[in-house]
Amino acid sequence: MKNKASVVIIGGGITGVSIAFNLAKAGVKDVVLLEKKYLAYGATGRCGAGVRQQWGTKQNCILARESVKIFENIKDVLNVDIDIEFKQKGYLLLAFTEKEWNQFHKNVQLQNSLGINSKLLTPDEAKDIVPFLNTEKLLGAAYYEKDGHANPFLTTLAYAKAAENLGVEINKGVEVLDILVEYRKIKGIYTSHGFIETDKVVNAAGGWSQKIGKMVGVDLPVYSERHEILATEPVNEILGPMVMSFSYNIYCQQTPHGSFIMGYGPKEKVESLKSTWQFLETMAEKVTYLLPPTKNLRVVRQWAGYYNMSPDHQPIVSKCEEVEGFYLAIGFSGHGFMLAPAVGILMKDIILENELTWDVVLDIGRFKRNEIIKEPSVV
Amino acid sequence: MNEEKIIVCRCEDITLKEIRDLINDGYTTLEEIKRITRAVMGPCQGKTCGPIIAREISKITGKPIEEIYKPSIRPPFGGLFFKEIVGEKDEK
Ligand SMILES: Cc1cc2nc3c(=O)[nH]c(=O)nc-3n(C[C@H](O)[C@H](O)[C@H](O)COP(=O)(O)OP(=O)(O)OC[C@H]3O[C@@H](n4cnc5c(N)ncnc54)[C@H](O)[C@@H]3O)c2cc1C
């Protein structure tokens, strides 16, 4: 392991590897990435890996749209031969309440203005897309056929390989223990494998990012929340799009591999990563009601991961104001996988002090300035 | 025997060659190999392939097997149909 680096990235999830790749691609030498376990150990390896562009704020729409362009051309962008299993069979978002249905009207208008050609569907039209959908009480749906899914492990590996090809040093099994700060400037980083001298540290530690903040004496405005999820054994393809409802609180999709992956948002904050029987029971009830043929599916695994939540449910991609050389890519609030290709580019812009590639406001100062527009569409 | 024809994981059709290639590529933990190939993730939860992959890792890296193979069986053990779960609830 190097003992001197120009930038040290903490976290080997999709965010960390995307930042590493984009820095190296911009010509930054001596970038080192540290991961305490193995790549994609955190939320990245535990996530639903859905990729949607149907968002309710302009900036989430832009970040997702730009990321999809990269997912679509990933082999050319990264120049590595790994198939990330990107499928585009759409997202079908269901509206069961008037409030939701009104929100969908606004969202679709916004999305269309940004080149995301989503559309509103009647319950019958939704049934054309998912014939076995239970449309009882359904008011309507929003659909965009270019949304989809990618394999989170393989996407992480593809970025990591690409970064390594450009000279990034990726260290697995190396834990960051503390960060040396002098006169509010980053000086280095203490790891389980020794000290690394550096004046730039990127906190991409997902659900553990608050702890990294404490190492430099900063209280970050994020918290981690357990989200449970399960997978079934693979079957022939019967479900094209990701089916999702905010009010009924569920998401369910069939991956290209054939297994179904599904989950719902918890009702209370829990910090443990244990999975529960209650989740399995509630999930079974929800999914068999909404998509009845799923009753014949066999569940093979359930697990849990962290959502790292920010106050407005939009990521914080920013310098840290209190400590020079400390950067943040945190608070993805349950949608950091799909945004990571764009986030890596933005963090590269911030570190190199370039103008941001896209017109978005993700800096941490927005909370103090009260410039927050909360994302209305999260599970 | 041809390592390309030896199936290590019967749930997901993974060959011995695929496993050895990954280990030689630096993926020397069961967790990583599982996530890349989906071996160990099928309905049997790796009862067969887990120990075989661990043995391969041990052979190539020299790490002792006990360090490599600590099975974490995730519920629901053995696999349950949703209808069994929903049905069970109805009887209560
Ligand atoms: C159940 C679930 C479903 C989800 N579904 C979706 C979805 O459908 N679509 C989507 O876009 N997003 C989804 N997400 C969110 C997505 O998974 C995350 O936003 C994203 O993976 C965050 O990536 P990351 O790299 O920032 O963090 P992580 O993947 O959590 O990576 C952080 C890494 O930092 C490492 N680390 C922590 N502390 C240290 C330390 N001290 N030293 C060294 N390394 C350290 C950890 O080991 C970890 O590997 C879901 C999340 C969950 C939990």
Short mmCIF file of C-alpha atoms and ligand atoms in Angstrom, two decimals:
data_model
loop_
_atom_site.label_atom_id
_atom_site.label_comp_id
_atom_site.label_asym_id
_atom_site.label_seq_id
_atom_site.Cartn_x
_atom_site.Cartn_y
_atom_site.Cartn_z
CA MET A 1 0.00 0.00 0.00
CA LYS A 2 1.24 3.50 -0.84
CA ASN A 3 2.10 5.73 2.12
CA LYS A 4 1.46 8.94 0.23
CA ALA A 5 -1.51 9.83 -1.96
CA SER A 6 -2.94 12.85 -3.74
CA VAL A 7 -6.48 11.78 -2.86
CA VAL A 8 -7.69 9.02 -0.54
CA ILE A 9 -11.22 7.76 -1.10
CA ILE A 10 -12.88 6.00 1.84
CA GLY A 11 -15.37 3.36 0.72
CA GLY A 12 -15.39 0.70 -1.98
CA GLY A 13 -19.05 1.01 -2.90
CA ILE A 14 -20.33 2.28 -6.22
CA THR A 15 -19.79 5.91 -5.17
CA GLY A 16 -16.14 5.42 -4.21
CA VAL A 17 -15.19 3.49 -7.34
CA SER A 18 -16.98 5.96 -9.61
CA ILE A 19 -15.11 8.88 -8.03
CA ALA A 20 -11.81 6.99 -8.26
CA PHE A 21 -12.35 6.25 -11.94
CA ASN A 22 -13.33 9.81 -12.82
CA LEU A 23 -10.38 11.34 -10.97
CA ALA A 24 -7.93 9.01 -12.69
CA LYS A 25 -9.55 9.62 -16.05
CA ALA A 26 -9.05 13.36 -15.52
CA GLY A 27 -5.37 12.68 -15.03
CA VAL A 28 -5.08 12.73 -11.23
CA LYS A 29 -2.17 10.51 -10.16
CA ASP A 30 -1.74 8.60 -6.91
CA VAL A 31 -5.39 8.11 -6.07
CA VAL A 32 -5.86 5.50 -3.34
CA LEU A 33 -9.17 3.86 -2.42
CA LEU A 34 -9.64 2.11 0.93
CA GLU A 35 -12.36 -0.44 1.64
CA LYS A 36 -12.58 -2.08 5.05
CA LYS A 37 -14.13 -5.33 3.75
CA TYR A 38 -14.51 -6.04 0.03
CA LEU A 39 -15.91 -4.08 -2.89
CA ALA A 40 -19.69 -3.62 -2.68
CA TYR A 41 -19.83 -4.85 0.93
CA GLY A 42 -22.10 -1.96 1.92
CA ALA A 43 -25.40 -0.74 0.52
CA THR A 44 -24.18 -1.22 -3.03
CA GLY A 45 -24.00 -4.99 -2.73
CA ARG A 46 -27.29 -5.15 -0.87
CA CYS A 47 -29.42 -2.87 -3.00
CA GLY A 48 -32.29 -3.34 -5.42
CA ALA A 49 -30.13 -1.79 -8.14
CA GLY A 50 -33.09 -0.23 -9.87
CA VAL A 51 -32.31 2.65 -12.18
CA ARG A 52 -35.06 5.19 -12.72
CA GLN A 53 -35.27 8.63 -14.22
CA GLN A 54 -38.81 9.37 -13.04
CA TRP A 55 -37.95 11.75 -10.24
CA GLY A 56 -39.77 14.67 -8.67
CA THR A 57 -36.93 17.20 -8.53
CA LYS A 58 -35.08 18.65 -11.46
CA GLN A 59 -31.68 17.70 -10.19
CA ASN A 60 -32.48 14.09 -9.41
CA CYS A 61 -33.93 13.87 -12.94
CA ILE A 62 -30.74 15.29 -14.45
CA LEU A 63 -28.39 13.09 -12.41
CA ALA A 64 -30.39 9.97 -13.23
CA ARG A 65 -30.74 10.83 -16.91
CA GLU A 66 -27.01 11.45 -17.28
CA SER A 67 -26.17 8.29 -15.35
CA VAL A 68 -28.40 6.22 -17.62
CA LYS A 69 -26.51 7.52 -20.64
CA ILE A 70 -23.37 6.14 -19.01
CA PHE A 71 -24.95 2.80 -18.03
CA GLU A 72 -26.07 2.43 -21.65
CA ASN A 73 -22.52 2.83 -22.92
CA ILE A 74 -20.62 1.49 -19.95
CA LYS A 75 -18.16 -0.68 -21.87
CA ASP A 76 -17.02 2.26 -23.98
CA VAL A 77 -16.92 4.66 -21.06
CA LEU A 78 -14.90 2.35 -18.83
CA ASN A 79 -13.06 0.44 -21.53
CA VAL A 80 -13.41 -2.86 -19.69
CA ASP A 81 -15.09 -6.02 -20.84
CA ILE A 82 -17.56 -6.63 -18.03
CA ASP A 83 -21.27 -7.03 -18.76
CA ILE A 84 -23.13 -5.11 -16.04
CA GLU A 85 -26.42 -6.79 -17.05
CA PHE A 86 -28.11 -3.47 -17.72
CA LYS A 87 -31.72 -4.01 -18.73
CA GLN A 88 -34.21 -1.34 -19.71
CA LYS A 89 -37.72 -2.64 -19.26
CA GLY A 90 -39.09 0.41 -17.51
CA TYR A 91 -40.44 1.47 -14.14
CA LEU A 92 -44.17 1.37 -13.52
CA LEU A 93 -45.09 3.70 -10.65
CA LEU A 94 -48.55 3.19 -9.21
CA ALA A 95 -50.85 5.92 -7.83
CA PHE A 96 -53.42 4.87 -5.25
CA THR A 97 -54.23 8.27 -3.74
CA GLU A 98 -55.35 11.58 -5.24
CA LYS A 99 -52.31 13.29 -3.77
CA GLU A 100 -50.01 10.80 -5.44
CA TRP A 101 -51.81 11.04 -8.74
CA ASN A 102 -51.50 14.84 -8.71
CA GLN A 103 -47.81 14.54 -7.89
CA PHE A 104 -47.36 12.14 -10.84
CA HIS A 105 -48.91 14.72 -13.16
CA LYS A 106 -46.38 17.31 -11.98
CA ASN A 107 -43.47 14.85 -12.10
CA VAL A 108 -44.22 13.71 -15.64
CA GLN A 109 -44.43 17.30 -16.82
CA LEU A 110 -41.08 18.08 -15.21
CA GLN A 111 -39.49 14.91 -16.59
CA ASN A 112 -40.79 15.56 -20.10
CA SER A 113 -39.30 19.08 -19.98
CA LEU A 114 -35.92 17.45 -19.28
CA GLY A 115 -36.08 14.95 -22.11
CA ILE A 116 -37.30 12.05 -19.99
CA ASN A 117 -40.28 10.84 -21.98
CA SER A 118 -42.30 9.27 -19.20
CA LYS A 119 -46.07 9.10 -19.51
CA LEU A 120 -49.23 8.66 -17.48
CA LEU A 121 -51.26 5.48 -17.91
CA THR A 122 -54.82 4.46 -17.05
CA PRO A 123 -55.19 1.30 -14.95
CA ASP A 124 -56.06 -0.63 -18.13
CA GLU A 125 -52.95 0.62 -19.88
CA ALA A 126 -50.90 -0.38 -16.85
CA LYS A 127 -52.40 -3.87 -17.20
CA ASP A 128 -51.19 -3.99 -20.79
CA ILE A 129 -47.67 -3.72 -19.43
CA VAL A 130 -48.14 -6.03 -16.43
CA PRO A 131 -51.17 -8.22 -17.23
CA PHE A 132 -51.44 -9.77 -13.77
CA LEU A 133 -51.31 -6.46 -11.90
CA ASN A 134 -54.09 -6.09 -9.35
CA THR A 135 -55.63 -2.74 -10.35
CA GLU A 136 -58.20 -2.57 -7.56
CA LYS A 137 -58.21 1.02 -6.20
CA LEU A 138 -55.53 2.02 -8.71
CA LEU A 139 -56.06 5.56 -10.02
CA GLY A 140 -53.35 5.45 -12.64
CA ALA A 141 -49.66 4.92 -13.21
CA ALA A 142 -46.56 6.61 -14.54
CA TYR A 143 -44.25 4.72 -16.84
CA TYR A 144 -40.93 5.24 -18.56
CA GLU A 145 -39.56 2.44 -20.68
CA LYS A 146 -35.91 3.56 -20.44
CA ASP A 147 -35.72 2.98 -16.68
CA GLY A 148 -34.32 -0.33 -15.56
CA HIS A 149 -31.82 -2.34 -13.58
CA ALA A 150 -28.12 -3.21 -13.51
CA ASN A 151 -26.11 -5.74 -11.55
CA PRO A 152 -24.60 -3.79 -8.63
CA PHE A 153 -21.59 -6.08 -7.98
CA LEU A 154 -20.59 -6.22 -11.60
CA THR A 155 -21.05 -2.49 -12.08
CA THR A 156 -18.82 -1.84 -9.06
CA LEU A 157 -16.20 -4.27 -10.35
CA ALA A 158 -16.29 -2.70 -13.79
CA TYR A 159 -15.63 0.76 -12.34
CA ALA A 160 -12.94 -0.63 -10.04
CA LYS A 161 -11.16 -2.41 -12.90
CA ALA A 162 -11.33 0.72 -15.03
CA ALA A 163 -9.91 2.81 -12.18
CA GLU A 164 -7.10 0.31 -11.61
CA ASN A 165 -6.28 0.32 -15.31
CA LEU A 166 -5.75 4.06 -14.98
CA GLY A 167 -3.44 3.69 -12.01
CA VAL A 168 -5.72 3.90 -8.97
CA GLU A 169 -4.61 1.75 -6.04
CA ILE A 170 -7.57 -0.13 -4.58
CA ASN A 171 -6.99 -1.67 -1.17
CA LYS A 172 -9.53 -4.16 0.11
CA GLY A 173 -9.54 -5.22 3.75
CA VAL A 174 -8.06 -1.90 4.88
CA GLU A 175 -10.07 0.03 7.45
CA VAL A 176 -9.76 3.74 8.08
CA LEU A 177 -9.31 4.23 11.82
CA ASP A 178 -8.76 7.95 12.13
CA ILE A 179 -7.95 11.07 10.15
CA LEU A 180 -5.20 13.51 10.99
CA VAL A 181 -6.34 17.13 10.86
CA GLU A 182 -4.09 20.08 11.70
CA TYR A 183 -5.31 23.66 11.70
CA ARG A 184 -8.50 22.54 9.95
CA LYS A 185 -6.60 20.91 7.13
CA ILE A 186 -6.40 17.23 6.24
CA LYS A 187 -2.89 15.85 6.74
CA GLY A 188 -3.27 12.11 6.54
CA ILE A 189 -5.20 9.02 7.37
CA TYR A 190 -4.58 6.22 9.88
CA THR A 191 -5.57 2.79 8.63
CA SER A 192 -5.45 -0.76 9.91
CA HIS A 193 -2.42 -1.11 7.63
CA GLY A 194 -0.52 2.07 8.49
CA PHE A 195 -0.52 5.80 7.85
CA ILE A 196 -1.07 7.49 4.49
CA GLU A 197 0.01 11.06 4.01
CA THR A 198 -2.52 13.06 1.99
CA ASP A 199 -4.23 16.44 1.95
CA LYS A 200 -7.47 15.25 0.33
CA VAL A 201 -9.92 12.69 1.67
CA VAL A 202 -13.26 11.77 0.13
CA ASN A 203 -15.87 10.36 2.48
CA ALA A 204 -17.80 7.81 0.40
CA ALA A 205 -18.50 5.50 3.33
CA GLY A 206 -22.27 5.21 2.81
CA GLY A 207 -24.04 4.09 5.99
CA TRP A 208 -20.83 4.65 7.96
CA SER A 209 -20.19 8.18 6.72
CA GLN A 210 -21.24 9.84 9.99
CA LYS A 211 -18.43 7.94 11.74
CA ILE A 212 -15.92 9.20 9.20
CA GLY A 213 -17.24 12.73 9.82
CA LYS A 214 -16.58 12.32 13.54
CA MET A 215 -12.95 11.48 12.75
CA VAL A 216 -12.45 15.05 11.54
CA GLY A 217 -14.72 16.48 14.22
CA VAL A 218 -17.68 17.24 11.99
CA ASP A 219 -21.31 16.30 12.67
CA LEU A 220 -22.75 15.41 9.28
CA PRO A 221 -26.50 15.92 8.73
CA VAL A 222 -27.16 12.32 7.69
CA TYR A 223 -28.35 9.19 9.45
CA SER A 224 -28.50 5.52 8.51
CA GLU A 225 -31.66 3.49 8.37
CA ARG A 226 -32.07 -0.25 7.88
CA HIS A 227 -33.95 -1.34 4.78
CA GLU A 228 -34.79 -4.98 4.26
CA ILE A 229 -35.03 -6.77 0.95
CA LEU A 230 -35.43 -10.32 -0.36
CA ALA A 231 -34.79 -12.41 -3.44
CA THR A 232 -36.61 -15.39 -4.90
CA GLU A 233 -35.22 -18.22 -6.93
CA PRO A 234 -35.04 -17.47 -10.67
CA VAL A 235 -38.02 -18.19 -12.94
CA ASN A 236 -38.79 -17.44 -16.59
CA GLU A 237 -39.38 -13.81 -17.38
CA ILE A 238 -42.91 -12.72 -16.43
CA LEU A 239 -42.36 -9.16 -15.21
CA GLY A 240 -40.73 -6.53 -17.43
CA PRO A 241 -40.68 -3.30 -15.42
CA MET A 242 -39.91 -2.48 -11.83
CA VAL A 243 -43.30 -2.07 -10.15
CA MET A 244 -43.33 0.49 -7.41
CA SER A 245 -45.84 2.24 -5.18
CA PHE A 246 -45.04 4.97 -2.66
CA SER A 247 -48.30 4.89 -0.72
CA TYR A 248 -48.65 1.12 -0.68
CA ASN A 249 -44.90 1.11 0.06
CA ILE A 250 -43.39 -1.57 -2.13
CA TYR A 251 -40.98 -2.12 -4.97
CA CYS A 252 -40.67 -5.33 -6.91
CA GLN A 253 -38.76 -6.29 -10.01
CA GLN A 254 -37.52 -9.32 -11.85
CA THR A 255 -33.80 -9.19 -12.62
CA PRO A 256 -32.41 -10.36 -15.97
CA HIS A 257 -31.16 -13.42 -14.07
CA GLY A 258 -34.79 -14.37 -13.38
CA SER A 259 -34.96 -13.87 -9.64
CA PHE A 260 -37.42 -11.38 -8.16
CA ILE A 261 -36.10 -8.72 -5.81
CA MET A 262 -38.43 -6.74 -3.59
CA GLY A 263 -38.63 -4.60 -0.52
CA TYR A 264 -40.46 -1.81 1.27
CA GLY A 265 -39.50 1.13 3.45
CA PRO A 266 -39.34 0.59 7.21
CA LYS A 267 -41.73 2.39 9.55
CA GLU A 268 -39.09 3.20 12.13
CA LYS A 269 -35.38 3.88 12.17
CA VAL A 270 -33.34 0.83 13.06
CA GLU A 271 -29.55 0.67 13.09
CA SER A 272 -29.11 -3.12 13.10
CA LEU A 273 -28.48 -4.99 9.86
CA LYS A 274 -30.42 -8.12 10.89
CA SER A 275 -33.31 -9.28 8.74
CA THR A 276 -36.64 -10.12 10.33
CA TRP A 277 -39.61 -12.50 10.03
CA GLN A 278 -41.97 -9.56 10.20
CA PHE A 279 -40.46 -8.25 7.00
CA LEU A 280 -40.90 -11.58 5.24
CA GLU A 281 -44.54 -11.84 6.33
CA THR A 282 -45.48 -8.30 5.42
CA MET A 283 -43.62 -8.52 2.13
CA ALA A 284 -45.45 -11.75 1.26
CA GLU A 285 -48.79 -10.11 1.94
CA LYS A 286 -48.03 -7.01 -0.03
CA VAL A 287 -46.57 -8.64 -3.10
CA THR A 288 -49.11 -11.43 -3.44
CA TYR A 289 -51.91 -8.87 -3.22
CA LEU A 290 -50.47 -6.54 -5.86
CA LEU A 291 -48.94 -9.19 -8.15
CA PRO A 292 -50.88 -12.40 -7.39
CA PRO A 293 -48.79 -14.88 -9.44
CA THR A 294 -45.86 -14.17 -7.13
CA LYS A 295 -47.47 -16.53 -4.61
CA ASN A 296 -45.85 -19.37 -6.53
CA LEU A 297 -42.35 -17.94 -6.11
CA ARG A 298 -39.94 -19.36 -3.60
CA VAL A 299 -38.02 -16.91 -1.43
CA VAL A 300 -34.39 -17.94 -1.12
CA ARG A 301 -32.71 -15.12 0.74
CA GLN A 302 -33.48 -11.99 2.70
CA TRP A 303 -31.06 -9.41 4.00
CA ALA A 304 -30.76 -5.76 4.99
CA GLY A 305 -28.66 -2.73 4.18
CA TYR A 306 -28.40 0.93 5.09
CA TYR A 307 -30.03 3.88 3.44
CA ASN A 308 -27.87 6.87 4.32
CA MET A 309 -30.55 9.55 4.63
CA SER A 310 -30.08 13.27 4.07
CA PRO A 311 -32.55 15.95 5.24
CA ASP A 312 -33.97 16.55 1.74
CA HIS A 313 -33.54 13.00 0.39
CA GLN A 314 -31.04 14.23 -2.17
CA PRO A 315 -27.36 13.43 -2.07
CA ILE A 316 -24.67 15.61 -0.54
CA VAL A 317 -21.82 15.88 -3.03
CA SER A 318 -19.70 18.63 -1.66
CA LYS A 319 -16.60 20.02 -0.04
CA CYS A 320 -16.81 20.14 3.71
CA GLU A 321 -16.78 23.76 4.80
CA GLU A 322 -15.18 23.15 8.20
CA VAL A 323 -12.15 21.10 7.14
CA GLU A 324 -10.04 21.89 4.10
CA GLY A 325 -9.42 18.87 1.91
CA PHE A 326 -12.40 16.89 3.24
CA TYR A 327 -15.00 15.97 0.62
CA LEU A 328 -18.40 14.33 0.95
CA ALA A 329 -20.37 12.01 -1.31
CA ILE A 330 -23.02 10.84 1.13
CA GLY A 331 -26.73 10.87 2.00
CA PHE A 332 -27.95 9.05 -1.11
CA SER A 333 -31.24 8.29 0.67
CA GLY A 334 -31.85 5.00 -1.11
CA HIS A 335 -30.98 5.96 -4.67
CA GLY A 336 -27.22 6.19 -4.79
CA PHE A 337 -26.62 3.27 -7.09
CA MET A 338 -28.40 4.78 -10.07
CA LEU A 339 -26.83 8.22 -9.56
CA ALA A 340 -23.24 7.09 -9.05
CA PRO A 341 -21.99 7.52 -12.63
CA ALA A 342 -22.93 11.22 -12.54
CA VAL A 343 -21.83 11.68 -8.92
CA GLY A 344 -18.31 10.50 -9.78
CA ILE A 345 -18.07 13.18 -12.44
CA LEU A 346 -19.36 15.89 -10.09
CA MET A 347 -16.90 14.98 -7.35
CA LYS A 348 -14.08 15.09 -9.88
CA ASP A 349 -15.25 18.62 -10.83
CA ILE A 350 -15.33 19.68 -7.17
CA ILE A 351 -11.88 18.32 -6.33
CA LEU A 352 -10.32 19.81 -9.45
CA GLU A 353 -12.20 23.07 -8.85
CA ASN A 354 -13.79 22.90 -12.29
CA GLU A 355 -17.20 24.27 -13.08
CA LEU A 356 -19.80 21.56 -12.36
CA THR A 357 -20.67 19.52 -15.43
CA TRP A 358 -24.38 19.92 -14.65
CA ASP A 359 -26.35 22.70 -13.07
CA VAL A 360 -27.23 21.09 -9.74
CA VAL A 361 -27.04 22.21 -6.11
CA LEU A 362 -25.77 19.34 -3.97
CA ASP A 363 -23.41 21.20 -1.65
CA ILE A 364 -23.81 20.84 2.08
CA GLY A 365 -24.33 24.58 2.46
CA ARG A 366 -27.84 24.28 1.01
CA PHE A 367 -29.25 23.24 4.37
CA LYS A 368 -27.99 26.41 6.06
CA ARG A 369 -29.12 28.56 3.16
CA ASN A 370 -32.52 26.89 3.34
CA GLU A 371 -32.47 26.19 -0.36
CA ILE A 372 -33.96 22.77 -0.07
CA ILE A 373 -36.52 21.21 -2.31
CA LYS A 374 -37.37 17.81 -0.91
CA GLU A 375 -37.60 14.86 -3.25
CA PRO A 376 -41.27 13.75 -3.07
CA SER A 377 -40.85 10.33 -4.68
CA VAL A 378 -38.91 7.91 -2.46
CA VAL A 379 -39.66 4.48 -1.01
CA MET B 1 -10.61 -33.76 -15.71
CA ASN B 2 -11.57 -30.64 -17.63
CA GLU B 3 -12.15 -27.84 -15.19
CA GLU B 4 -14.45 -26.14 -17.69
CA LYS B 5 -16.85 -29.04 -17.41
CA ILE B 6 -16.86 -29.45 -13.66
CA ILE B 7 -19.90 -27.73 -12.24
CA VAL B 8 -19.20 -26.37 -8.79
CA CYS B 9 -22.55 -24.73 -8.13
CA ARG B 10 -25.54 -26.67 -9.37
CA CYS B 11 -28.07 -23.92 -8.65
CA GLU B 12 -26.32 -21.41 -10.88
CA ASP B 13 -24.21 -23.55 -13.25
CA ILE B 14 -20.82 -22.21 -12.28
CA THR B 15 -17.74 -24.13 -13.41
CA LEU B 16 -14.54 -24.81 -11.55
CA LYS B 17 -12.67 -22.81 -14.18
CA GLU B 18 -14.75 -19.70 -13.57
CA ILE B 19 -14.02 -19.98 -9.86
CA ARG B 20 -10.28 -20.50 -10.35
CA ASP B 21 -10.06 -17.57 -12.77
CA LEU B 22 -11.67 -15.26 -10.23
CA ILE B 23 -9.38 -16.38 -7.41
CA ASN B 24 -6.35 -15.81 -9.64
CA ASP B 25 -7.79 -12.38 -10.46
CA GLY B 26 -7.61 -11.39 -6.78
CA TYR B 27 -11.13 -12.24 -5.62
CA THR B 28 -9.99 -14.39 -2.75
CA THR B 29 -12.98 -14.34 -0.42
CA LEU B 30 -16.12 -16.40 -0.63
CA GLU B 31 -18.19 -13.23 -0.26
CA GLU B 32 -16.72 -11.70 -3.40
CA ILE B 33 -17.02 -14.84 -5.49
CA LYS B 34 -20.58 -15.27 -4.35
CA ARG B 35 -21.48 -11.74 -5.38
CA ILE B 36 -19.82 -11.98 -8.76
CA THR B 37 -21.06 -15.42 -9.80
CA ARG B 38 -24.19 -15.94 -7.64
CA ALA B 39 -22.69 -19.26 -6.53
CA VAL B 40 -23.74 -19.98 -2.92
CA MET B 41 -26.84 -17.81 -3.48
CA GLY B 42 -29.24 -20.40 -4.86
CA PRO B 43 -31.96 -22.28 -3.00
CA CYS B 44 -29.41 -24.61 -1.35
CA GLN B 45 -27.58 -21.58 0.07
CA GLY B 46 -24.22 -23.00 -0.82
CA LYS B 47 -24.31 -26.21 1.15
CA THR B 48 -22.43 -27.98 -1.65
CA CYS B 49 -20.51 -25.30 -3.46
CA GLY B 50 -19.49 -23.23 -0.41
CA PRO B 51 -16.95 -25.75 0.89
CA ILE B 52 -15.68 -26.55 -2.62
CA ILE B 53 -15.01 -22.90 -3.42
CA ALA B 54 -13.39 -22.41 -0.03
CA ARG B 55 -11.07 -25.33 -0.74
CA GLU B 56 -10.06 -23.79 -4.06
CA ILE B 57 -9.34 -20.44 -2.40
CA SER B 58 -7.31 -22.20 0.26
CA LYS B 59 -5.31 -24.14 -2.35
CA ILE B 60 -4.46 -21.03 -4.35
CA THR B 61 -3.87 -18.53 -1.53
CA GLY B 62 -2.59 -20.81 1.21
CA LYS B 63 -5.10 -19.40 3.72
CA PRO B 64 -6.58 -22.04 6.07
CA ILE B 65 -10.09 -23.23 5.15
CA GLU B 66 -11.57 -22.24 8.53
CA GLU B 67 -10.66 -18.64 7.82
CA ILE B 68 -12.37 -18.70 4.46
CA TYR B 69 -15.55 -20.66 5.07
CA LYS B 70 -17.86 -19.33 7.76
CA PRO B 71 -21.26 -20.03 6.33
CA SER B 72 -23.85 -17.36 6.97
CA ILE B 73 -27.13 -18.97 6.13
CA ARG B 74 -29.70 -16.29 5.49
CA PRO B 75 -33.31 -16.90 6.38
CA PRO B 76 -35.64 -18.33 5.17
CA PHE B 77 -33.69 -21.58 5.43
CA GLY B 78 -34.19 -23.86 2.47
CA GLY B 79 -36.64 -21.54 0.70
CA LEU B 80 -40.32 -20.85 1.34
CA PHE B 81 -43.08 -20.13 -1.13
CA PHE B 82 -44.93 -16.85 -0.64
CA LYS B 83 -48.19 -18.79 -0.61
CA GLU B 84 -46.92 -20.81 2.36
CA ILE B 85 -46.13 -17.63 4.23
CA VAL B 86 -49.44 -15.95 3.43
CA GLY B 87 -51.35 -19.20 4.06
CA GLU B 88 -49.70 -19.74 7.42
CA LYS B 89 -50.87 -16.32 8.49
CA ASP B 90 -54.47 -16.99 7.46
CA GLU B 91 -54.71 -19.99 9.76
CA LYS B 92 -53.85 -17.98 12.85
C1 LIG C 1 -32.33 -2.52 0.52
C2 LIG C 1 -31.78 -1.43 -0.34
C3 LIG C 1 -32.31 -1.22 -1.62
C4 LIG C 1 -31.82 -0.21 -2.44
N1 LIG C 1 -32.30 -0.07 -3.71
C5 LIG C 1 -31.75 0.83 -4.55
C6 LIG C 1 -32.17 0.92 -5.90
O1 LIG C 1 -33.05 0.19 -6.35
N2 LIG C 1 -31.57 1.84 -6.71
C7 LIG C 1 -30.58 2.68 -6.24
O2 LIG C 1 -30.08 3.51 -7.00
N3 LIG C 1 -30.17 2.62 -4.96
C8 LIG C 1 -30.73 1.71 -4.11
N4 LIG C 1 -30.30 1.65 -2.82
C9 LIG C 1 -29.34 2.64 -2.33
C10 LIG C 1 -27.93 2.31 -2.78
O3 LIG C 1 -27.63 0.99 -2.42
C11 LIG C 1 -26.93 3.26 -2.11
O4 LIG C 1 -27.36 4.59 -2.20
C12 LIG C 1 -25.57 3.15 -2.77
O5 LIG C 1 -25.19 1.80 -2.93
C13 LIG C 1 -24.55 3.88 -1.93
O6 LIG C 1 -23.26 3.55 -2.39
P1 LIG C 1 -22.01 4.07 -1.60
O7 LIG C 1 -20.83 3.63 -2.36
O8 LIG C 1 -22.18 5.52 -1.34
O9 LIG C 1 -22.11 3.36 -0.18
P2 LIG C 1 -21.82 1.82 0.22
O10 LIG C 1 -22.12 0.90 -0.88
O11 LIG C 1 -22.49 1.58 1.54
O12 LIG C 1 -20.25 1.80 0.40
C14 LIG C 1 -19.60 2.33 1.52
C15 LIG C 1 -18.39 1.48 1.77
O13 LIG C 1 -17.55 2.12 2.74
C16 LIG C 1 -16.91 1.13 3.46
N5 LIG C 1 -16.44 1.69 4.72
C17 LIG C 1 -17.20 2.17 5.73
N6 LIG C 1 -16.42 2.60 6.74
C18 LIG C 1 -15.13 2.38 6.36
C19 LIG C 1 -13.87 2.60 6.98
N7 LIG C 1 -13.77 3.12 8.21
N8 LIG C 1 -12.74 2.25 6.31
C20 LIG C 1 -12.82 1.72 5.06
N9 LIG C 1 -13.99 1.49 4.43
C21 LIG C 1 -15.13 1.81 5.07
C22 LIG C 1 -17.98 0.07 3.66
O14 LIG C 1 -17.43 -1.19 3.94
C23 LIG C 1 -18.72 0.10 2.32
O15 LIG C 1 -18.28 -0.88 1.42
C24 LIG C 1 -30.79 0.64 -1.97
C25 LIG C 1 -30.25 0.45 -0.69
C26 LIG C 1 -30.72 -0.58 0.12
C27 LIG C 1 -30.11 -0.79 1.47
#
